[in-house]
Amino acid sequence: MNKKQVLTTLCIVAGSFVFAQEQDKTEKVTLLDEVTITDSRFELKRENSGKTVVKISAEELQQHADKTIAQIINTKSGIAIIGSNSQAGQPLTTSVRGGQNRQVLVLIDGVAVNDASQIENNFDLQLLALNQIEEIEILKGASSALYGNRASTAVINITLKKAKSGTVNASFSSFLGTNKSANDSNFAIEDFTNSVGVNGRTKNFNYLVNFSNTFTDGLSAVKATENSEANDSDRYSKINTNVKLGYDFSQHFQLNTLFSHDKYSTDYDGGFFFVDENNVSKNEQVRVSVSPKYSYNNGSVTVNAALTSVNREFQSDFPATFDAKTLSVDAFNKYAFSDKLYTVLGVNVVKNEMNNPSPFSPITADEANDQIVDPYASVTYLTDFGFNLNAGLRLNNHSAYGSHVVYNINPSYVFNLDETKTLKLLASYSTAYVTPSLYQLFVPGFGNANLEAQEDTTIEAGFDVSLNENLQLSAVYFNRNQDNFIDYVTTDFVTFAGEYQNINEDFKVQGVEVELSYKPTERLNLNANYTFTERQDAIIFRVPKQKVNAILGYQICKSTSTNVSYQFNSDRVSPFFEDDFTTNRTLESYSLVNLSLNHKVLHNKMTLFFSVNNLFDEDYEELYRFSTLGRNFKFGFQLNL
C-alpha cells in the first residue's frame, strides 16, 4: 500500500471519529460485562478469568456475514490463517502463536472435531458455513489439561445457532459478489452463497434445520507468470446441512442431538512446480453427536458423544483416497461448591482410524488406528480480595505412547481501582502432549512408525485493564517451547522421497499480543490488536513477525451501520521447492482495507449488506506463487421471519 492510500484510510477513520464525537459527545457508554466459558467450562465474568479469551459475538458475525469463518478468525490477535484470502479451495494453515494445525483443537457445540486422515489430524474450517454459527470463543495457550490432545496453542470453541422461541421461524440469506485477483478488470459475478433455515420451540421440544451452499469461480489457485496468459480459473463448491433436535424431559434432564453433513469440491493446480492443471479435490464429512445433560443442585453431568466419518479424494496424476472415522466421548461433572469454588471432573475417550485404499501399498484401519483414554480434573477458585486461580490435571493414556501427565496453573489478581476501573494481572504455566497423526505414522512413502510425541510448554504473563467503563486494554507476553517437533524431511532430492521425523533443533517461540476495545459513544466503537511473533534463531514459515488488525464501526442511524477494517502483515519467508528444497523466498509485507455497510428494513426483519474488500486492490501473496483476492464487491441480504 502506498503513502497516498494510507493517508486516505487514516482520513476516513479520523473523519468518522470526529463526526461521531460531535454527534454523541453527551452520551455515556459502557462496554458489556463479557462472560467467557471456554477457559473453565463455567460462565465467568471477564475479570474472573485468568486468560484473555477472544470472543466473537453473534453481533460481530452478523456484521461480517459476507466473510468466511477463517477470514474473521484471521483478524484476531496471535492468529494467522494462511490461505484464508486465497482461492476458496486453498488448504488452510491455522497458526496460533507460531504453531501448526495439529496444535489447534476445534470444538463444535462442546464436541471436539477432527479429521483423522489429515496430515496433522486437524479439522478443516472450510467445511463450516458462517450462517450456521452463533458465536465463537478462542482460548489461546496450552489447554491440554482441560481439553486433551491437540489443545496446545489454542482451542476454537464454535457454538452453532439454536432454535428461537416460537413454533416456526424461518431465515433466508443470499450473497453475490466478484471473485478476482488484484489488477484484474473482470468484475463478473462469480461468488454465490445462499442459505435457508427453519427452527422453532414447543413446550419441551426444539428443532433447527439449516441448508446452505457456496459456489465460486473466476480465480486460479496458482498465479500465472508475468507476461503470460492467465491461468484457467478453479471452481469451488460447498454444501452444508445441519439438523439439530432437542428435548427437555424435565427441568433437570435435557437431550440435544446434531446431524451435520458438510462437503466441498475444489479445483486445484500443481503445487511443487506451479503448473496450471485440472486437478480436483473432494472432502466430505458426516458428524452425528448426542449430548445428554443432567442438572442437580449446584452441578451438572454432561456427556458429549460424536461419531465423525470422513472421505477425501484427490483426482490428479497422483490420485489418492482417504477414509477416516473418529469416535469421541467426553463425560464430565461440573460442581460449584460455592460461588467461589468450581470443579470439573471428567473422562475423555477418543478412537481414530484411517483407510488409504491405494493400489500400491494400501493402509487399512486394522493398521492405522489409535485410542486415547484421559481422566482429567480442573478447579477454579475465586476470592473476595481479588486473587483467582485455575488449575488442571490430565492423565493422557495413548494406545501407542503410554501414559503422560499434562497440567496447567493459571493465577490472576484483580485490583479494583475504583467503581469503574479494574486492573487484572495474569500468568500461566501449561503443558501439552501432541501425538503424531495416523498419516504421519502409517502412510507409505511418508509415514514413520518410530516418531516420538511432541511435548509443548507455554508460559504467559500479562494484564487486562478496564477504564472509565468504555475502554479495555490487555497485553500478554507468551513463550512456547516444543520438544520432539515433527516435520517432513526430504531424503532424496531426485525422487523427492522423504518421511516425517522428529527434529532435534530447538523450537522456541515468543511474542506479545496487545488488544484494545474502545467505545467512546453509543454509535462509535474501535477494536484493534497487535501481535509480535518470533522464533528464536530460526524462521516460522509464512507467519508474519508483526501483524496489526483494526476495525472502526459507526452506527449511522438506528437501522444503518458501517465499518472500515485494516490489516497489516509484515514480511514473511516461504520455502520454494527447487532442486534441493532449501531455497527461501521473501513474501513482501502488505496492508488490506475493507469497507462494509449494513441497513435494516422491514421492521428489522431484513438486513441488506454491501462490502468492498481489499479497497486499494493490493497485490500480495499468502503462499509463494499462489493467487490472492484483489478488490472485490459483495452484496446480499438476510431475512428472518
XYZ file of C-alpha atoms in Angstrom:
641
model
C 0.000 0.000 0.000
C 1.474 3.419 -0.947
C 1.529 6.561 1.188
C -1.467 8.093 -0.574
C -3.599 5.052 0.188
C -2.504 5.041 3.834
C -3.380 8.737 4.190
C -6.773 8.159 2.574
C -7.539 5.372 5.029
C -6.460 7.464 8.018
C -8.662 10.320 6.822
C -11.672 8.022 6.608
C -11.039 6.716 10.121
C -10.327 10.140 11.614
C -13.296 11.730 9.895
C -15.674 9.104 11.192
C -14.273 9.508 14.692
C -14.625 13.296 14.761
C -18.130 13.177 13.296
C -19.228 10.624 15.876
C -17.771 12.650 18.741
C -19.732 15.699 17.620
C -22.937 13.708 17.276
C -22.737 11.841 20.584
C -20.375 13.663 22.916
C -23.043 13.867 25.646
C -23.756 10.135 25.718
C -22.469 7.857 28.463
C -21.340 4.470 27.214
C -20.406 1.213 28.920
C -18.980 -1.950 27.450
C -20.899 -5.149 28.073
C -19.834 -7.263 31.058
C -18.468 -10.052 28.889
C -18.840 -13.660 30.020
C -16.387 -16.383 28.999
C -16.829 -20.155 29.162
C -14.018 -21.928 27.314
C -11.191 -21.386 29.825
C -13.006 -23.124 32.731
C -16.272 -24.573 31.290
C -18.114 -22.306 33.736
C -19.664 -18.944 32.920
C -17.219 -16.462 34.418
C -17.054 -12.706 34.150
C -14.103 -11.395 32.176
C -12.477 -10.042 35.349
C -12.553 -13.502 36.968
C -10.970 -15.310 34.031
C -7.213 -15.838 34.157
C -6.987 -15.728 30.363
C -7.624 -13.109 27.690
C -10.259 -15.150 25.860
C -11.188 -13.820 22.406
C -14.950 -13.751 21.948
C -16.586 -13.317 18.534
C -20.195 -12.461 19.281
C -23.310 -13.081 17.212
C -23.406 -9.336 16.529
C -19.869 -9.365 15.105
C -20.623 -12.392 12.934
C -23.741 -10.602 11.686
C -21.714 -7.517 10.761
C -19.320 -9.648 8.702
C -21.827 -12.049 7.170
C -20.106 -11.673 3.788
C -16.847 -13.182 5.109
C -15.738 -16.762 5.760
C -15.075 -18.178 9.220
C -11.353 -18.304 8.504
C -11.278 -14.660 7.383
C -12.963 -13.498 10.599
C -10.745 -15.558 12.918
C -7.713 -14.318 10.968
C -8.371 -10.800 12.327
C -7.751 -11.817 15.955
C -4.515 -11.368 17.885
C -1.938 -14.148 17.804
C -3.603 -15.904 14.864
C -2.583 -16.248 11.224
C -4.808 -18.390 8.992
C -2.682 -18.775 5.888
C -4.793 -19.245 2.764
C -7.913 -17.506 4.091
C -7.639 -14.768 1.432
C -6.597 -17.056 -1.417
C -8.656 -19.129 -3.861
C -11.619 -20.550 -1.936
C -10.356 -24.147 -2.017
C -6.824 -23.343 -0.842
C -5.879 -25.615 2.117
C -5.732 -23.587 5.327
C -2.928 -23.436 7.858
C -4.119 -22.200 11.249
C -1.039 -20.887 13.024
C -1.628 -19.660 16.571
C 1.391 -18.127 18.257
C 3.630 -19.545 15.544
C 2.254 -23.093 15.842
C 0.861 -25.649 13.399
C -2.555 -27.070 12.511
C -2.064 -30.072 14.796
C -1.788 -27.784 17.843
C -5.260 -26.235 17.465
C -8.348 -28.016 18.797
C -11.773 -27.164 17.350
C -14.958 -27.704 19.368
C -18.441 -27.572 17.843
C -21.164 -27.282 20.482
C -18.666 -28.632 23.001
C -17.702 -31.671 20.900
C -14.087 -31.986 19.717
C -13.882 -32.445 15.937
C -11.019 -33.565 13.711
C -10.169 -35.403 10.505
C -8.090 -38.476 11.344
C -6.937 -38.727 7.708
C -5.387 -35.244 7.641
C -1.599 -34.971 7.829
C -1.920 -33.125 11.147
C -5.185 -34.675 12.393
C -6.799 -31.230 12.274
C -10.307 -30.073 11.445
C -10.824 -28.283 8.121
C -12.529 -24.936 8.840
C -13.596 -24.748 5.182
C -16.224 -27.386 5.922
C -18.271 -24.975 8.053
C -20.781 -22.341 6.932
C -20.721 -18.980 8.707
C -24.506 -18.575 8.613
C -24.885 -21.649 10.858
C -22.746 -20.239 13.691
C -23.988 -18.292 16.727
C -20.677 -17.302 18.352
C -17.010 -18.286 18.694
C -14.618 -18.251 21.648
C -10.863 -18.641 21.185
C -8.729 -19.723 24.143
C -5.022 -19.290 23.421
C -2.215 -21.134 25.177
C -1.754 -24.803 26.058
C -5.103 -26.141 27.329
C -4.492 -29.887 27.126
C -5.289 -30.358 30.825
C -8.935 -29.454 30.205
C -9.329 -30.342 26.518
C -6.791 -33.051 25.741
C -4.530 -33.891 22.827
C -4.034 -31.125 20.220
C -5.077 -28.255 22.524
C -1.516 -26.959 22.506
C -1.705 -23.407 21.137
C -5.463 -22.744 21.027
C -8.997 -24.032 21.439
C -11.527 -22.650 18.948
C -14.936 -23.181 20.548
C -17.715 -22.796 17.956
C -21.339 -22.595 19.090
C -23.943 -23.311 16.430
C -27.203 -21.407 16.219
C -30.029 -22.556 18.466
C -33.762 -22.698 17.960
C -35.578 -19.465 18.811
C -38.841 -19.069 20.671
C -41.949 -19.638 18.583
C -43.305 -22.722 16.853
C -41.906 -21.882 13.411
C -39.192 -19.376 12.462
C -37.619 -19.115 9.030
C -34.414 -17.491 7.807
C -33.054 -16.827 4.333
C -29.830 -15.271 3.095
C -28.155 -14.697 -0.242
C -24.854 -13.044 -1.195
C -23.441 -12.300 -4.643
C -20.029 -10.900 -5.443
C -16.993 -10.697 -7.649
C -14.082 -13.097 -7.195
C -10.933 -11.795 -8.824
C -7.278 -11.141 -8.120
C -5.593 -7.725 -7.998
C -5.229 -5.800 -11.269
C -7.945 -7.927 -12.892
C -10.596 -5.887 -14.704
C -13.143 -8.722 -14.801
C -15.982 -7.733 -12.462
C -18.276 -10.642 -13.318
C -20.421 -12.066 -10.508
C -18.627 -15.315 -9.646
C -19.183 -15.720 -5.882
C -22.545 -17.060 -4.672
C -23.644 -18.031 -1.148
C -27.228 -18.948 -0.249
C -28.886 -20.421 2.820
C -32.314 -21.308 4.135
C -33.260 -22.414 7.623
C -36.228 -23.193 9.805
C -36.357 -23.556 13.588
C -38.763 -23.486 16.478
C -39.704 -24.484 20.009
C -42.697 -26.026 21.685
C -43.032 -26.658 25.408
C -40.336 -29.351 25.578
C -39.129 -29.864 22.007
C -36.842 -27.694 19.880
C -35.555 -28.122 16.343
C -33.348 -26.397 13.778
C -32.716 -27.280 10.136
C -30.273 -25.278 8.033
C -29.099 -25.731 4.455
C -26.507 -23.595 2.668
C -24.369 -23.677 -0.435
C -21.394 -21.706 -1.777
C -20.003 -21.553 -5.304
C -17.050 -19.526 -6.596
C -15.243 -19.265 -9.911
C -13.028 -16.731 -11.656
C -9.814 -17.118 -9.639
C -6.977 -19.544 -10.366
C -5.262 -21.260 -7.439
C -1.799 -20.624 -8.930
C -0.701 -17.278 -10.340
C 0.325 -17.082 -13.970
C 3.889 -15.957 -14.574
C 4.492 -12.368 -15.629
C 3.712 -11.586 -19.298
C 1.965 -14.938 -19.799
C -1.691 -15.773 -20.382
C -3.925 -16.018 -17.334
C -4.390 -19.480 -15.864
C -7.772 -21.179 -16.024
C -9.985 -20.361 -13.054
C -10.508 -23.006 -10.368
C -14.050 -23.652 -9.219
C -15.129 -24.267 -5.638
C -18.470 -25.668 -4.496
C -19.657 -26.353 -0.926
C -22.902 -27.712 0.547
C -23.757 -27.703 4.277
C -26.692 -29.365 6.031
C -27.345 -29.139 9.781
C -30.189 -30.729 11.737
C -30.438 -30.070 15.491
C -33.083 -31.698 17.681
C -33.515 -31.202 21.414
C -35.934 -32.387 24.065
C -36.352 -31.314 27.691
C -37.515 -34.423 29.521
C -37.746 -32.441 32.746
C -36.370 -29.349 34.414
C -33.246 -31.374 35.219
C -32.655 -33.513 32.122
C -32.158 -32.363 28.516
C -31.038 -34.194 25.392
C -29.597 -32.477 22.305
C -28.633 -34.157 19.037
C -26.908 -32.930 15.897
C -26.620 -34.328 12.393
C -24.204 -32.485 10.123
C -23.318 -33.230 6.509
C -20.660 -30.950 5.006
C -18.890 -31.393 1.694
C -16.947 -29.377 -0.831
C -15.225 -29.883 -4.155
C -12.448 -27.662 -5.456
C -10.213 -27.486 -8.498
C -6.517 -27.105 -7.760
C -3.265 -26.705 -9.653
C 0.116 -28.427 -9.486
C 1.769 -27.371 -6.232
C 5.510 -28.044 -6.452
C 6.032 -26.595 -9.922
C 3.099 -24.115 -10.038
C 1.550 -25.722 -13.122
C -1.969 -24.826 -14.269
C -3.628 -28.259 -14.042
C -7.164 -29.638 -13.938
C -6.938 -31.424 -10.590
C -9.931 -31.896 -8.289
C -10.078 -32.351 -4.524
C -13.221 -33.522 -2.704
C -13.861 -33.519 1.033
C -16.994 -34.908 2.681
C -17.678 -35.157 6.403
C -20.677 -36.566 8.278
C -20.998 -35.946 12.021
C -23.602 -37.296 14.421
C -23.494 -36.156 18.036
C -25.593 -36.779 21.134
C -25.335 -34.598 24.243
C -27.434 -35.535 27.285
C -27.199 -33.246 30.326
C -28.495 -33.830 33.843
C -28.582 -30.880 36.245
C -28.781 -31.108 40.023
C -28.239 -28.736 42.930
C -25.059 -26.735 42.217
C -23.911 -29.088 39.465
C -24.492 -30.972 36.236
C -23.358 -34.103 34.407
C -22.822 -33.818 30.645
C -21.850 -36.371 28.015
C -20.732 -35.119 24.596
C -20.520 -38.090 22.221
C -19.884 -37.884 18.488
C -19.127 -40.126 15.536
C -17.382 -38.496 12.571
C -16.917 -40.090 9.155
C -14.644 -38.505 6.533
C -13.968 -39.209 2.878
C -11.321 -37.274 0.937
C -10.460 -37.821 -2.721
C -7.762 -36.309 -4.941
C -8.128 -36.605 -8.727
C -4.794 -35.869 -10.401
C -1.791 -37.607 -11.949
C -1.177 -38.896 -8.410
C -4.688 -39.880 -7.271
C -5.403 -40.709 -3.642
C -8.359 -41.549 -1.423
C -8.627 -41.369 2.357
C -11.401 -42.625 4.628
C -11.406 -41.955 8.350
C -13.638 -42.357 11.389
C -13.432 -40.826 14.839
C -15.459 -41.770 17.906
C -15.253 -39.176 20.668
C -16.869 -39.285 24.118
C -16.316 -36.590 26.745
C -18.186 -37.168 30.016
C -17.751 -34.636 32.806
C -19.296 -33.480 36.061
C -19.382 -29.757 36.880
C -19.952 -28.820 40.506
C -19.925 -25.468 42.286
C -19.163 -25.906 45.985
C -19.953 -22.201 46.354
C -19.872 -19.040 44.270
C -16.099 -19.105 44.854
C -15.115 -22.712 44.121
C -15.870 -24.537 40.851
C -14.731 -28.012 39.819
C -14.786 -30.191 36.715
C -14.116 -33.947 36.783
C -14.249 -35.923 33.562
C -13.006 -38.639 31.279
C -12.348 -38.258 27.561
C -12.255 -41.249 25.186
C -11.187 -40.914 21.530
C -10.745 -43.608 18.889
C -9.319 -42.752 15.447
C -8.938 -44.980 12.402
C -7.981 -44.418 8.767
C -8.034 -46.237 5.436
C -5.871 -45.333 2.446
C -7.001 -47.773 -0.295
C -4.010 -47.258 -2.577
C -3.495 -49.850 -5.361
C 0.207 -49.984 -4.435
C 0.535 -50.013 -0.631
C -2.950 -49.856 0.897
C -3.394 -48.970 4.556
C -6.409 -50.264 6.468
C -7.982 -49.320 9.776
C -6.618 -52.540 11.280
C -3.141 -50.989 10.980
C -3.797 -47.241 11.156
C -5.679 -46.602 14.394
C -5.186 -45.292 17.904
C -7.145 -44.941 21.137
C -6.934 -42.353 23.895
C -8.486 -42.559 27.379
C -7.912 -39.453 29.521
C -9.248 -38.781 33.026
C -8.963 -35.099 33.968
C -9.797 -32.557 36.657
C -9.996 -28.771 36.814
C -10.511 -26.358 39.731
C -11.355 -22.651 39.658
C -11.119 -20.668 42.901
C -12.243 -17.058 43.306
C -11.628 -14.894 46.368
C -13.181 -11.740 47.780
C -9.861 -9.902 47.819
C -9.076 -10.278 44.086
C -6.955 -13.416 43.841
C -8.239 -16.105 41.444
C -6.747 -19.443 40.476
C -7.471 -22.017 37.804
C -5.560 -25.312 37.791
C -5.980 -28.538 35.845
C -4.509 -32.015 35.540
C -4.937 -34.748 32.907
C -3.516 -38.247 32.537
C -3.135 -38.933 28.818
C -3.305 -42.676 28.068
C -2.453 -43.418 24.431
C -2.591 -46.892 22.886
C 0.864 -46.459 21.316
C 2.573 -43.857 23.519
C 1.533 -44.952 27.005
C 0.701 -42.558 29.839
C 1.711 -38.930 30.151
C 0.653 -36.212 32.598
C -0.184 -32.688 31.438
C -1.191 -29.803 33.683
C -1.812 -26.089 33.910
C -1.745 -23.459 36.637
C -3.266 -20.043 35.976
C -3.298 -17.445 38.792
C -4.653 -13.923 38.394
C -5.215 -10.929 40.634
C -7.785 -8.170 40.197
C -7.287 -4.660 41.583
C -10.471 -2.597 41.879
C -9.041 0.860 41.243
C -12.452 2.487 41.740
C -16.081 1.764 40.857
C -15.413 1.804 37.118
C -11.740 0.849 36.828
C -10.136 -2.563 37.288
C -6.678 -3.939 36.642
C -6.121 -7.678 36.283
C -2.672 -9.246 36.384
C -2.473 -12.768 34.991
C 0.057 -15.530 34.478
C 0.024 -19.188 33.489
C 2.239 -22.200 33.016
C 0.799 -25.054 30.980
C 1.932 -28.203 29.213
C 0.626 -30.163 26.232
C 1.282 -33.548 24.666
C 0.705 -33.912 20.913
C 0.973 -37.416 19.472
C 1.723 -37.976 15.756
C -1.203 -38.328 13.373
C -2.119 -41.610 11.704
C -0.910 -40.119 8.419
C 2.498 -39.255 9.874
C 2.835 -42.750 11.319
C 1.451 -45.085 8.672
C 1.038 -43.651 5.144
C 3.561 -45.376 2.799
C 6.315 -43.150 1.476
C 5.743 -40.509 4.165
C 4.943 -42.178 7.481
C 7.424 -43.071 10.206
C 6.319 -45.526 12.894
C 9.279 -44.504 15.085
C 8.092 -40.942 15.678
C 8.013 -39.668 19.237
C 5.219 -37.485 20.590
C 5.697 -33.727 20.671
C 5.787 -32.079 24.114
C 4.945 -28.398 24.493
C 5.163 -25.911 27.346
C 3.743 -22.391 27.409
C 4.406 -19.514 29.799
C 2.165 -16.435 29.781
C 2.123 -13.180 31.723
C 0.177 -10.007 31.186
C -2.512 -7.578 32.254
C -6.088 -6.655 31.406
C -7.335 -3.204 32.353
C -10.820 -1.683 32.143
C -11.022 2.109 32.370
C -13.948 4.514 32.533
C -16.429 1.743 31.660
C -15.831 2.114 27.917
C -12.168 1.231 27.432
C -10.459 -2.153 27.727
C -6.783 -2.807 27.098
C -4.837 -6.040 27.504
C -1.301 -7.178 26.789
C 0.124 -10.689 27.106
C 3.652 -11.998 26.700
C 3.952 -15.676 25.725
C 6.863 -18.070 25.471
C 6.396 -21.508 23.909
C 8.821 -24.410 23.727
C 8.314 -27.515 21.565
C 10.327 -30.694 22.103
C 10.410 -33.501 19.506
C 8.985 -31.168 16.867
C 7.600 -33.212 13.936
C 8.331 -32.114 10.366
C 8.641 -33.602 6.879
C 12.238 -34.248 5.811
C 13.219 -34.890 2.174
C 15.757 -37.716 1.982
C 16.122 -37.969 -1.818
C 16.196 -34.748 -3.850
C 15.910 -36.655 -7.140
C 12.693 -38.537 -6.384
C 11.559 -36.106 -3.644
C 11.137 -39.101 -1.333
C 11.119 -38.440 2.396
C 9.398 -39.075 5.691
C 8.192 -37.361 8.846
C 10.874 -37.091 11.517
C 11.427 -35.587 14.947
C 13.618 -32.512 14.550
C 16.368 -32.049 17.124
C 16.515 -28.279 16.698
C 15.072 -26.034 19.396
C 11.615 -24.738 18.543
C 11.128 -21.797 20.869
C 8.645 -19.066 20.063
C 7.983 -15.887 21.980
C 5.732 -12.959 21.352
C 3.397 -10.240 22.551
C -0.330 -9.753 21.967
C -1.986 -6.386 22.599
C -5.747 -5.832 22.345
C -7.763 -2.621 22.569
C -11.517 -2.123 22.731
C -12.847 1.437 22.902
C -16.447 2.648 22.711
C -16.432 6.432 23.176
C -20.098 6.822 22.179
C -23.109 4.642 21.574
C -22.511 4.994 17.845
C -18.771 4.554 17.572
C -16.549 1.642 18.531
C -12.944 0.760 17.833
C -11.313 -2.662 18.183
C -7.637 -3.159 17.434
C -4.891 -5.670 18.128
C -1.170 -6.068 17.555
C 0.850 -9.299 17.521
C 4.593 -9.840 17.601
C 5.722 -13.450 16.984
C 9.334 -14.603 16.791
C 11.069 -17.971 16.723
C 14.430 -17.994 18.449
C 17.310 -18.216 15.930
C 15.033 -19.616 13.203
C 12.157 -18.908 10.828
C 8.443 -19.599 11.159
C 7.454 -20.095 7.532
C 4.717 -17.804 6.170
C 3.863 -16.346 9.598
C 4.394 -12.568 9.942
C 6.618 -11.336 12.743
C 4.309 -8.338 13.148
C 0.597 -8.163 12.472
C -1.946 -5.387 13.076
C -5.741 -5.510 12.878
C -8.158 -2.644 13.447
C -11.844 -2.116 12.819
C -13.803 1.093 13.307
C -17.574 0.715 13.428
C -20.118 3.517 13.260
C -23.901 3.394 13.732
C -25.107 5.981 11.206
C -28.694 5.701 12.389
C -30.871 3.141 14.135
C -31.132 0.958 11.034
C -27.797 1.626 9.292
C -24.210 0.876 10.307
C -20.852 0.878 8.590
C -17.302 -0.156 9.384
C -13.817 0.121 7.959
C -11.219 -2.537 8.779
C -7.470 -2.600 8.319
C -4.904 -5.402 8.438
C -1.121 -5.245 8.140
C 1.161 -8.275 7.728
C 4.932 -7.806 7.801
C 7.393 -9.623 5.533
C 7.230 -13.408 5.692
C 9.522 -16.184 4.496
C 8.217 -19.030 2.336
C 10.105 -22.166 1.227
C 10.482 -22.591 -2.516
C 10.796 -26.180 -3.727
C 13.710 -26.116 -6.140
C 16.335 -28.821 -6.661
C 17.340 -29.226 -3.027
C 14.236 -27.807 -1.275
C 16.401 -25.291 0.603
C 15.567 -22.068 -1.238
C 13.501 -19.465 0.610
C 11.580 -16.551 -0.823
C 10.574 -13.367 0.974
C 6.885 -12.516 0.722
C 6.568 -8.741 0.916
C 4.545 -7.030 3.617
C 1.051 -5.889 2.711
C -1.930 -3.941 4.023
C -5.617 -4.543 3.371
C -8.519 -2.135 3.837
C -12.148 -3.292 3.747
C -15.394 -1.312 3.858
C -18.893 -2.573 4.611
C -22.392 -1.157 5.027
C -25.439 -2.801 6.652
C -29.004 -1.489 6.500
C -32.103 -2.964 8.157
C -35.559 -2.796 6.561
C -39.000 -4.382 7.034
C -39.084 -3.594 10.760
C -35.576 -5.032 11.208
C -36.573 -8.389 9.733
C -34.298 -7.942 6.711
C -30.688 -6.747 6.646
C -29.069 -5.557 3.419
C -25.287 -5.831 3.022
C -22.720 -4.200 0.783
C -18.944 -4.533 1.079
C -15.726 -3.719 -0.736
C -12.814 -5.924 0.272
C -9.191 -5.017 -0.471
C -10.304 -1.490 -1.281
C -6.958 -0.420 -2.781
C -6.542 -3.612 -4.856
C -3.340 -4.620 -3.062
C -1.348 -7.312 -4.894
C 0.188 -9.655 -2.321
C 0.922 -13.301 -1.515
C -0.008 -15.560 1.394
C 1.747 -18.503 -0.275
C 4.530 -18.143 -2.813
C 3.168 -18.085 -6.402
C -0.439 -18.653 -5.299
C -3.261 -16.202 -6.054
C -4.948 -13.928 -3.531
C -8.147 -11.888 -3.645
C -7.965 -8.386 -5.091
C -10.607 -5.657 -4.896
C -13.951 -7.413 -4.776
C -17.523 -6.252 -4.241
C -20.230 -8.219 -2.492
C -23.880 -7.513 -1.764
C -26.671 -9.554 -0.250
C -29.418 -9.855 2.331
C -30.542 -11.776 5.397
C -34.253 -12.234 6.115
C -35.711 -13.553 9.385
C -39.415 -14.391 9.629
